[in-house]
Coordinates of C-alpha atoms in Angstrom, one line a residue:
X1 CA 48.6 179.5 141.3
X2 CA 51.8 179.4 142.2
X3 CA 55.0 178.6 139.5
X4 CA 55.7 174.9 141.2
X5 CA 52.4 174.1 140.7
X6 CA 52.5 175.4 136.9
X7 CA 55.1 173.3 136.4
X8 CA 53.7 170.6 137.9
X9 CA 50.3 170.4 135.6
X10 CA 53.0 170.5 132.7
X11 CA 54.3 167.0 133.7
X12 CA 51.1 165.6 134.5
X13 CA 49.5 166.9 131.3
X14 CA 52.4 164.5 129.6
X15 CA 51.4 161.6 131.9
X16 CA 47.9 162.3 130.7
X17 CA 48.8 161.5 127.4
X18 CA 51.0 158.6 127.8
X19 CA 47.9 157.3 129.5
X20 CA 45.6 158.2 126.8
X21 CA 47.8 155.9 124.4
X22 CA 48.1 153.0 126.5
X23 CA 43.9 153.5 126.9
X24 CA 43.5 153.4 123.5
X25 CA 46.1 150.0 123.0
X26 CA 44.1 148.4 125.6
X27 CA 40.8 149.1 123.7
X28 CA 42.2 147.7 120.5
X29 CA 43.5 144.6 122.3
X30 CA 40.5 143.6 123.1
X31 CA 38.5 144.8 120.0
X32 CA 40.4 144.7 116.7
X33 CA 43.6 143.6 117.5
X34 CA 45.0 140.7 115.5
X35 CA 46.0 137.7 117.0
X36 CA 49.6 137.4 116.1
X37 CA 50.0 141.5 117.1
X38 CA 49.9 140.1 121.0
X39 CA 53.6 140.1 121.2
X40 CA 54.4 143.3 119.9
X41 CA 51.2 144.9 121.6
X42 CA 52.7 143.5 125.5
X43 CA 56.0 145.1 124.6
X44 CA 54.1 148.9 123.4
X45 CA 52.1 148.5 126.6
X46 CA 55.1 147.5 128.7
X47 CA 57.2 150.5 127.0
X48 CA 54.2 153.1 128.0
X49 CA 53.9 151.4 131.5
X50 CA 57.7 152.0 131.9
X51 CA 58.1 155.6 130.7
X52 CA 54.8 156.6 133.0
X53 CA 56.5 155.0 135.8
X54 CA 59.9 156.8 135.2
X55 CA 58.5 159.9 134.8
X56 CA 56.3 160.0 137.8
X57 CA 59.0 159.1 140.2
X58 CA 61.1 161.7 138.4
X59 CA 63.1 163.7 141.6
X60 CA 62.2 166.7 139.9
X61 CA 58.5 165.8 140.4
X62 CA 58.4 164.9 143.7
X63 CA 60.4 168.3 144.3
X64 CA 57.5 170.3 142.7
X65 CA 55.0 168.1 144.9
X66 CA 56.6 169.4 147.9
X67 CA 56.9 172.9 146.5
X68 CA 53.4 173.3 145.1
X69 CA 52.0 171.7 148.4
X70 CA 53.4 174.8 150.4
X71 CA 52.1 177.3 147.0
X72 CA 48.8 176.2 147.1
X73 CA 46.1 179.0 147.9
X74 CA 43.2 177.2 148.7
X75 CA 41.3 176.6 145.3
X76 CA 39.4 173.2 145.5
X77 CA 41.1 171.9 142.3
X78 CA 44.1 172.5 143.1
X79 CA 43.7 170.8 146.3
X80 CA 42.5 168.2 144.7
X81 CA 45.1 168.0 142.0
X82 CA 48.0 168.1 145.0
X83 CA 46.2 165.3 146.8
X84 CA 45.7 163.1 144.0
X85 CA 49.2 163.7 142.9
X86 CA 51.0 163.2 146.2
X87 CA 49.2 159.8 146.6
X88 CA 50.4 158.8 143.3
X89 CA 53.4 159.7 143.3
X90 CA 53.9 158.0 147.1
X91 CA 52.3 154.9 145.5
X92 CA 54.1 155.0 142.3
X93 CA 57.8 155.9 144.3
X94 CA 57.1 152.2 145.9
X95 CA 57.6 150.3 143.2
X96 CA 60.1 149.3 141.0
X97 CA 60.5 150.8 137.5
X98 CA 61.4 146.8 136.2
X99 CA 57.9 145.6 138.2
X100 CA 55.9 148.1 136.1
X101 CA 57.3 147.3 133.3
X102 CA 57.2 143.9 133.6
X103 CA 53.7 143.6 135.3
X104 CA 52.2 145.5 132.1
X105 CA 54.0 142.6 130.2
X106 CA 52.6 140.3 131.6
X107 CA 49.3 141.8 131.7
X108 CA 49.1 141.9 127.8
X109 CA 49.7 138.3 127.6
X110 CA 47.5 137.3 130.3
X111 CA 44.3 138.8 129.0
X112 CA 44.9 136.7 125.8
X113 CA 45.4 133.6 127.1
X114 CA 42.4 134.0 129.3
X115 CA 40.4 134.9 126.4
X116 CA 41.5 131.5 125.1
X117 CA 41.3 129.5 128.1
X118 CA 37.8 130.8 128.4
X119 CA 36.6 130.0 124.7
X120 CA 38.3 126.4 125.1
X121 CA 36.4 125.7 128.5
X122 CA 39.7 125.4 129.5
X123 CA 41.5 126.4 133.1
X124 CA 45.0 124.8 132.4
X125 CA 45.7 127.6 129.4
X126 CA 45.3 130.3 131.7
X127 CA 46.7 128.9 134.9
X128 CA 50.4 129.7 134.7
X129 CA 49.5 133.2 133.6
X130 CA 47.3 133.9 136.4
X131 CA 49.7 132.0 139.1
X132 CA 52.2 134.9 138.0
X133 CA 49.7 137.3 138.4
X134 CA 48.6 136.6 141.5
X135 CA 52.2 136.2 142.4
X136 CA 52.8 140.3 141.2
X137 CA 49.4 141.4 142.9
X138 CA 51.4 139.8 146.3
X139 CA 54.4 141.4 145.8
X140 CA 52.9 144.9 144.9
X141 CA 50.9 144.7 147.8
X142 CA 54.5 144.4 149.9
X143 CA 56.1 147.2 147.6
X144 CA 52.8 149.7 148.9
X145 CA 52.4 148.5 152.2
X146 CA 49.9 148.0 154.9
X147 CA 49.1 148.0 158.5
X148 CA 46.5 144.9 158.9
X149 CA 46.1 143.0 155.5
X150 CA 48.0 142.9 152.3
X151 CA 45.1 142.8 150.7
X152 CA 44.3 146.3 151.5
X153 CA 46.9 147.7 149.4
X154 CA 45.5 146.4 146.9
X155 CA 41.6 147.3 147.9
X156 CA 43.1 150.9 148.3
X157 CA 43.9 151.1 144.5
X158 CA 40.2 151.3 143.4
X159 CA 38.6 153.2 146.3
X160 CA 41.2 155.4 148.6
X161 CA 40.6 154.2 152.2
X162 CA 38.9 151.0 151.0
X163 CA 39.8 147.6 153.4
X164 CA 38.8 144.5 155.1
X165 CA 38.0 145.9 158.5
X166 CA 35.5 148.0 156.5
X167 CA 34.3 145.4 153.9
X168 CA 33.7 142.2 156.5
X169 CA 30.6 143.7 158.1
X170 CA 29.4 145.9 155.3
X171 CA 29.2 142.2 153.2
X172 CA 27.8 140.5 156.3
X173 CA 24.9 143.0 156.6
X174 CA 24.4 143.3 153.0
X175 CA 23.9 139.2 153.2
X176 CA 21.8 139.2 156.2
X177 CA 19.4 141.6 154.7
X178 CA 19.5 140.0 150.9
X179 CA 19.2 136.2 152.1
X180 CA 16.1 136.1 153.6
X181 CA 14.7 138.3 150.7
X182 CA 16.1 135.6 148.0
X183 CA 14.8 132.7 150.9
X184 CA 11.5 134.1 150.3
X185 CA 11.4 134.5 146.7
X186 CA 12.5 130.6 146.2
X187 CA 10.3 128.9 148.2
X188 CA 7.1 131.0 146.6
X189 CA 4.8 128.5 144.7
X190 CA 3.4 130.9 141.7
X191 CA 5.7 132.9 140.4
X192 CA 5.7 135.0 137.8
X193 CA 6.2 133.0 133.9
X194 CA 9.4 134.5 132.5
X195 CA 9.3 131.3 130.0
X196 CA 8.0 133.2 127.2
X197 CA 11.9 134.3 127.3
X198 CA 13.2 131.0 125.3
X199 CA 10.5 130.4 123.2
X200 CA 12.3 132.2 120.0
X201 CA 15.9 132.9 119.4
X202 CA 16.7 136.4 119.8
X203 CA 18.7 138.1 116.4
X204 CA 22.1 139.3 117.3
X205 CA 21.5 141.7 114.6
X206 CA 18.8 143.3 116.5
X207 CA 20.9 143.1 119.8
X208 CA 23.0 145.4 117.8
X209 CA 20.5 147.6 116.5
X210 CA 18.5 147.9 119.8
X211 CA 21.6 148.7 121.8
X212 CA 22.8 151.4 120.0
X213 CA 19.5 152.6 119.9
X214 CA 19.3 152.5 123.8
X215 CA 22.7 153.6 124.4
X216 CA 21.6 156.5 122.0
X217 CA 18.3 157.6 124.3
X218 CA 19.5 157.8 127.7
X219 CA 22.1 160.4 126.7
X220 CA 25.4 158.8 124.9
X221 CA 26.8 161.3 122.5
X222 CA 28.3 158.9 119.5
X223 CA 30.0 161.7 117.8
X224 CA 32.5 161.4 120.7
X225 CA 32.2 157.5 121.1
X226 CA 31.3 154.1 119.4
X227 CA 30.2 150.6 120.5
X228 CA 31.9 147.8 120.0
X229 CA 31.7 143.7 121.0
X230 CA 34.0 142.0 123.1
X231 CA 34.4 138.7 125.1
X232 CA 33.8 140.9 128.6
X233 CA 31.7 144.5 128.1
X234 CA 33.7 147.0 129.2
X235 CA 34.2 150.6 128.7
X236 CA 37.3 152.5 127.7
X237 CA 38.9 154.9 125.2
X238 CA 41.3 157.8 125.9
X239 CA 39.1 161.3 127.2
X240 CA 35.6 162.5 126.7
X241 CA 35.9 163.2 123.4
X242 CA 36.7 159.3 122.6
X243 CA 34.5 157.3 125.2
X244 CA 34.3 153.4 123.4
X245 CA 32.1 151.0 124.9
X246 CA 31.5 147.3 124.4
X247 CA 28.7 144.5 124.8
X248 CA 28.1 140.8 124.1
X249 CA 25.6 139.2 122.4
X250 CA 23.4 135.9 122.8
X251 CA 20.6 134.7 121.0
X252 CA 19.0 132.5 123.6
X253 CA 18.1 135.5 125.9
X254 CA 18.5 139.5 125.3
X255 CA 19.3 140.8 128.7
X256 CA 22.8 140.0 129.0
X257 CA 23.4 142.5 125.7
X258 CA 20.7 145.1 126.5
X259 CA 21.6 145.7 130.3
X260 CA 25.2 145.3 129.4
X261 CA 24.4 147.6 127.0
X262 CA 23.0 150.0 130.0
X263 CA 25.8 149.6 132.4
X264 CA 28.6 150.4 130.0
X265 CA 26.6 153.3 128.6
X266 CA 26.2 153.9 132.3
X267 CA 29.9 154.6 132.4
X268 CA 30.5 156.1 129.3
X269 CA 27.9 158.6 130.3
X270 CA 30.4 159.4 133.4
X271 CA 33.3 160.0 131.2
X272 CA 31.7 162.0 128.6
X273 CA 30.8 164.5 131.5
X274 CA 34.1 164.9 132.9
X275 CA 34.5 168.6 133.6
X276 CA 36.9 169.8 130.5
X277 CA 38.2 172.9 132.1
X278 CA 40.1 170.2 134.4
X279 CA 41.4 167.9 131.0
X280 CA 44.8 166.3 131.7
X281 CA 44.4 166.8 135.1
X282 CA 44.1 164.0 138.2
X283 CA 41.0 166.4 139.2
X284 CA 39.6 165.9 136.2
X285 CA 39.4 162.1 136.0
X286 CA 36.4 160.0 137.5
X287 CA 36.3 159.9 141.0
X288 CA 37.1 155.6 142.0
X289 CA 36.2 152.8 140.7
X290 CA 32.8 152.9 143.4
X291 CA 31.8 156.2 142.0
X292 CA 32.0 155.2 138.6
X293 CA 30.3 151.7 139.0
X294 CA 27.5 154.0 140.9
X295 CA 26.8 155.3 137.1
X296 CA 27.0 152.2 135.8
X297 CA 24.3 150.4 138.2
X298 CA 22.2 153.2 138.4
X299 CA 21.4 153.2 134.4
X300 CA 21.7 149.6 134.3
X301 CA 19.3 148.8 137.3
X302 CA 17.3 151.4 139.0
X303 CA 16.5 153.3 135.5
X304 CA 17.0 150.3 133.5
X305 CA 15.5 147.3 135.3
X306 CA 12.3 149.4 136.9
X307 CA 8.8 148.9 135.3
X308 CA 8.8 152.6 133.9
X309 CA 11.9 152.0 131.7
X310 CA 10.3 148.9 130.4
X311 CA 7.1 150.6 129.9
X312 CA 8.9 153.4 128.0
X313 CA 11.0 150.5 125.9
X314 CA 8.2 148.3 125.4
X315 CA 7.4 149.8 121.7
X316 CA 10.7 149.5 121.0
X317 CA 11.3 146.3 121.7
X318 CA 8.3 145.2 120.1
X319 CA 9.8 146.8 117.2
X320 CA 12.9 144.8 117.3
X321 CA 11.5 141.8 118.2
X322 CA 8.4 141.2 117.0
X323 CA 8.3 137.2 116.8
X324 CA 9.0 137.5 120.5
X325 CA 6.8 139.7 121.4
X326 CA 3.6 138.2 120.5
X327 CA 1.1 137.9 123.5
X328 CA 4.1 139.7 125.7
X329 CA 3.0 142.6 128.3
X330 CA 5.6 145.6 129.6
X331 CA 4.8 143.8 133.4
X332 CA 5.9 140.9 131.7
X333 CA 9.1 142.1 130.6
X334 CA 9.4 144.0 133.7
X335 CA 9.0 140.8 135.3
X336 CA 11.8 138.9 133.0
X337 CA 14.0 141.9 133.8
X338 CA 14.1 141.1 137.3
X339 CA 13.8 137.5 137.8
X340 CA 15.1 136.6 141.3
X341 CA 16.9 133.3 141.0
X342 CA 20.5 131.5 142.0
X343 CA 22.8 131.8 139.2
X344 CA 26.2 131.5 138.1
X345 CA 27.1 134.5 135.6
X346 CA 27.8 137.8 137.9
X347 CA 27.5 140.5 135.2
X348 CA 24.0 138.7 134.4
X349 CA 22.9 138.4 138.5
X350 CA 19.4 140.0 139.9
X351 CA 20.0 143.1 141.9
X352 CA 19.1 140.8 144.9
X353 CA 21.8 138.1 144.6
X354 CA 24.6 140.6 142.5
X355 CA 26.2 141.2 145.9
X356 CA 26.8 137.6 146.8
X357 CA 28.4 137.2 143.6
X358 CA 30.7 140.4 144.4
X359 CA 31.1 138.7 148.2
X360 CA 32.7 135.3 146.6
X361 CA 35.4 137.5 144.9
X362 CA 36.0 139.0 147.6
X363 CA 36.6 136.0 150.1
X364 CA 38.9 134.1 147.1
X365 CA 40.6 137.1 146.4
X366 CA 41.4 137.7 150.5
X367 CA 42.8 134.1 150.3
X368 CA 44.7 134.1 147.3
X369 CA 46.6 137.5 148.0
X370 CA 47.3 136.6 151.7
X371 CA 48.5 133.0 151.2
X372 CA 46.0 130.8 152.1
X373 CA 44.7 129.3 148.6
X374 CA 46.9 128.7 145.4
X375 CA 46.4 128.7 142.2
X376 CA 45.7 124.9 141.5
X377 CA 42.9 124.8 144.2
X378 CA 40.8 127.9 142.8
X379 CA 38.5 126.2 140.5
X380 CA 36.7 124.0 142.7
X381 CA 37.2 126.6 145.7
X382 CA 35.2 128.6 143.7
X383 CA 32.6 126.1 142.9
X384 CA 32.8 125.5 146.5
X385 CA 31.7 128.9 147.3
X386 CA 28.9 129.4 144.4
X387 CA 27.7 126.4 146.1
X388 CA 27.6 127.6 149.8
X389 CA 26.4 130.9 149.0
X390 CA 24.0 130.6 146.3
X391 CA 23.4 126.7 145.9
X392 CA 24.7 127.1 142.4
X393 CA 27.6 124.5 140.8
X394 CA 29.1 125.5 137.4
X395 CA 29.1 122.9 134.9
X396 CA 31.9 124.5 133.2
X397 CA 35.2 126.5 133.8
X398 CA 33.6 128.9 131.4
X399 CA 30.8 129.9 133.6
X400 CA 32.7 129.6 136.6
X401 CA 36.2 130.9 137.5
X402 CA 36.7 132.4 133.5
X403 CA 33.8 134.5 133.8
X404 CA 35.7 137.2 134.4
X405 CA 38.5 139.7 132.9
X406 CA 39.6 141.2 136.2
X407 CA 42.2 138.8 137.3
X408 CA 43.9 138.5 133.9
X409 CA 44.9 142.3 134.2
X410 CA 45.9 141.7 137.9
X411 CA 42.6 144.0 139.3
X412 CA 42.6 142.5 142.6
X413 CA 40.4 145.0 144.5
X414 CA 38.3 145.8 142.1
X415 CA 35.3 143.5 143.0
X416 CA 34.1 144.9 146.0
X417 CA 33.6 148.6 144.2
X418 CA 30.7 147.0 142.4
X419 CA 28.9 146.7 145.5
X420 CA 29.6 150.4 146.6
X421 CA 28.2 150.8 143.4
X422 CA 24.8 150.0 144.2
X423 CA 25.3 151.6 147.6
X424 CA 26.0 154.8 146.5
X425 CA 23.7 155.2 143.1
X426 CA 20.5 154.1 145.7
X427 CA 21.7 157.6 147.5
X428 CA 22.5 159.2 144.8
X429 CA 19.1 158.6 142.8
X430 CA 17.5 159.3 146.3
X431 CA 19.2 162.7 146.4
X432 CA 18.2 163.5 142.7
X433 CA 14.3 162.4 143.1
X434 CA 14.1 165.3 145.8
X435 CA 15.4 167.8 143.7
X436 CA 14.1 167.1 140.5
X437 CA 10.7 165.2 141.2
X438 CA 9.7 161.4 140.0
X439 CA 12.5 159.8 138.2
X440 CA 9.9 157.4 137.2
X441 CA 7.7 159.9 135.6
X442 CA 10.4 161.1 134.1
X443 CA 11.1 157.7 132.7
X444 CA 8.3 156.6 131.7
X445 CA 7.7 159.7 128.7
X446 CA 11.3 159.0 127.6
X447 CA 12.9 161.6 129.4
X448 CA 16.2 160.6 130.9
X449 CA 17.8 164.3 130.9
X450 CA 16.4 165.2 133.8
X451 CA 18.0 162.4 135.7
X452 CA 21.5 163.0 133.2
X453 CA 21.2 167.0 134.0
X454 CA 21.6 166.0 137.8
X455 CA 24.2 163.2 137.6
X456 CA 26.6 165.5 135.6
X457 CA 26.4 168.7 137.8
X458 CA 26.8 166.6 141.1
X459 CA 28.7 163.6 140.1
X460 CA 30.3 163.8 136.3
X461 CA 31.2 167.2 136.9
X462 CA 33.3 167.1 140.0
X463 CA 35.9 165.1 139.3
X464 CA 37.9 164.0 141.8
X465 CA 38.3 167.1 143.4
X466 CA 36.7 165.2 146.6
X467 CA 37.7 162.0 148.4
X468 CA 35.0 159.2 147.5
X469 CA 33.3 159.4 150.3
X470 CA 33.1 163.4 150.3
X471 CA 31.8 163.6 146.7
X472 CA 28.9 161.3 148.1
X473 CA 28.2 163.1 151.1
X474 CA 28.2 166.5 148.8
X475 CA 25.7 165.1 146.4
X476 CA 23.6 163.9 148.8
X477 CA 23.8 164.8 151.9
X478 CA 25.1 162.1 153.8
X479 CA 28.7 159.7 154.3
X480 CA 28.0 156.8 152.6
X481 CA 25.9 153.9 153.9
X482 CA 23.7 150.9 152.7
X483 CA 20.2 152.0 154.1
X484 CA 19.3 153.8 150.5
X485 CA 20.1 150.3 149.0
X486 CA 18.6 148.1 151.6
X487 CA 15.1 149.6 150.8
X488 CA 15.1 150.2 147.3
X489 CA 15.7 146.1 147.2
X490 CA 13.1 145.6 149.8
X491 CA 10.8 147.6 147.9
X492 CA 11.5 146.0 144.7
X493 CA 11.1 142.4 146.0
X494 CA 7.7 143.6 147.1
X495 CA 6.6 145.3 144.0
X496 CA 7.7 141.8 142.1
X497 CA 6.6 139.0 144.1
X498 CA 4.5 140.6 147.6
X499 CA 7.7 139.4 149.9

């Protein structure tokens, strides 16, 4: 380890920091903070944003970059640490000091006026806030360049090497191979009865209660982490020893809380295993927004959705819920679980349609950043394409272009790493089931830390010493690919409904 590169750690351990705070801020904007604090809390944020920015493009740091680059004998982290470190800093050297600062600004004030816009059913609150950011998300897409689409910049932020001339035909298989599954489904005459869902409300209380208890069983450590409730779940805090997590809650159907429940924790798990001999260091973080979503939709879905997890839950939810219970089997909440129908609500989708939803993102969000749809027109575009894709209308801006969070803090690009995130945690719980034997047997006795064990030595605990699509290959096997995921679904449409 050479005295540049010393040096070098020292800076980034202070950039750690700063972007511990600004974690932390975020958090309580969208927890605890008070309304009238939204003024003060843009200008913090914006303050943290700036100083960040300033010292990363520091000449003294890119200086050491160049320096360590040639010190550098071989060690993987360190490697790692120079690669992650030269990209930001190339990244970071590209924009303006006054766009950062404004842009995390902005950001602050556009996640509260969504919030409102989306409890008021109304678009018109939110639309000059999200015309500006759309606006920002074009011009940072100029500032970091591009050889083929400007929306690859921005695609490149959340998964390095991500873009369209990878995306189009991933989607268009992923759709070829889903539609006629989900054609199937809908034109079967018996079906299973899921209506025993709605027939009694469902306490919040025991949302609460159950989730924690959940959250609690497949692993998260709450001495180092808490849940919360929030308008959008969501997972955040500051370093492994502060991982805070959040779900909704709604008493006309449990699922949205419990498997938002399991996704979150499905993150927070990821953070909490971050390797600590690498803390304040870029090795040390997660490794992309696809990796991480691969934790999240592996506990969510293929532990959380599969007929041993309800098997292994049923008791418990009995216990919760008794009134609904009555008469109720674990096939039949199995059944519930995984109910294949057109819908509006992504974060509540069936693992068969959840990609189309992802896919309808990604078309608007090609448009809006390259120039070919505005602002005004994206609310019945959308509409448009729930329509053609799924045969669903929204009957209210709510459930339709307010749904989500990500465009009020400018994450353009971050759609499409939810679908890598099924991709990859199909391979990855592939590649664990032939080490450590039936995950589903494993399951079904209530014992996740098998499963855990393996996700934090291959995935939790590497970091991002690896490129994306390295880590994968060295957990599995194999470069990434869709076949894992295009038979798991197959199977599981089979299992549920002999298609």
């Amino acid at each position: 380890m050479g005295e540049a590169y010393e040096a070098l750690m020292v800076q980034m351990r202070e950039l750690d920091v700063i972007g511990q705070i600004s974690g932390l801020l975020g958090w309580d904007q969208e927890v605890m903070m008070p309304p009238k604090a939204a003024a003060m809390r843009a200008e913090q944020l914006a303050w943290l944003s700036k100083e960040g920015h300033t010292r990363m493009t520091a000449p003294e740091v890119g200086e050491l970059i160049s320096a360590a680059e040639s010190e550098v004998n071989g060690s993987e982290v360190e490697q790692g640490n120079i690669r992650i470190i030269r990209d930001s800093y190339d990244k970071a050297t590209k924009k303006p000091t006054e766009f950062v600062e404004e842009k995390a600004r902005h950001t602050s004030k556009s996640i509260v006026s969504w919030t409102e816009a989306r409890e008021k059913n109304d678009f018109s609150i939110f639309r000059d806030d999200l015309a500006k950011m759309i606006d920002m998300s074009r011009q940072l897409a100029g500032y970091l360049g591009y050889e083929d689409n400007p929306y690859d910049a921005l695609l490149d932020l959340y998964e390095s090497g991500l873009c369209v001339a990878k995306l189009d035909p991933l989607f268009q298989g992923l759709r070829d191979s889903s539609v006629p599954l989900i054609k199937a489904v809908s034109e079967l005459e018996n079906k299973p009865d899921c209506s025993w869902v709605h027939k009694h409300p469902w306490p919040k209380a025991s949302q609460e209660a159950f989730s924690q208890a959940i959250s609690e069983a497949i692993g998260f450590d709450f001495q180092a982490g808490r849940r919360d409730e929030s308008t959008h779940p969501f997972c955040g805090g500051s370093n492994p020893d502060d991982v805070r997590w959040t779900t909704r809650y709604d008493e006309k159907e449990p699922f949205g809380a419990i498997y938002g429940t399991m996704h979150e924790t499905g993150h927070a798990l990821y953070e909490q295993g971050r390797p600590r001999d690498l803390d304040f260091q870029p090795a040390g973080e997660a490794n992309g927004l696809g990796v991480h979503e691969s934790q999240s939709r592996l506990w969510e879905n293929q532990v959380g959705r599969s007929l041993a997890f309800c098997e292994w839950s049923f008791p418990m939810w009995q216990e919760y819920f008794p009134a609904n219970f009555e008469g109720v089997t674990p096939e039949m909440l199995w059944q519930a679980a995984n109910q294949v129908e057109a819908s509006l609500i992504r974060v509540e989708a069936d693992e068969a349609t959840y990609n189309l939803h992802v896919m309808i993102r990604y078309e608007i969000e090609k448009k809006l950043i390259n120039g070919e749809l505005e602002v005004d027109d994206l609310p019945d575009a959308w509409d448009d394409m729930y329509e053609e894709f799924l045969g669903v209308r929204s009957p209210t801006r709510t459930e339709g272009v307010l749904q989500d969070i990500h465009w009020s803090f400018g994450a353009f690009g971050y759609f499409p790493t939810y679908t890598l995130g099924n991709l990859y945690s199909a391979q990855l719980l592939q590649a664990a089931e032939k080490d450590i034997g039936s995950i589903d047997e494993q399951v079904r006795r209530g014992d996740f830390t098998p499963l855990l064990d393996w996700m934090r030595t291959h995935v939790h605990a590497r970091g991002s010493i690896l490129e994306p699509s390295d880590h994968i290959e060295e957990a599995t096997g194999e470069q990434p690919k869709p076949d894992a995921f295009v038979a798991y679904l197959a199977d599981k449409i089979n299992a549920l409904y002999g298609v």
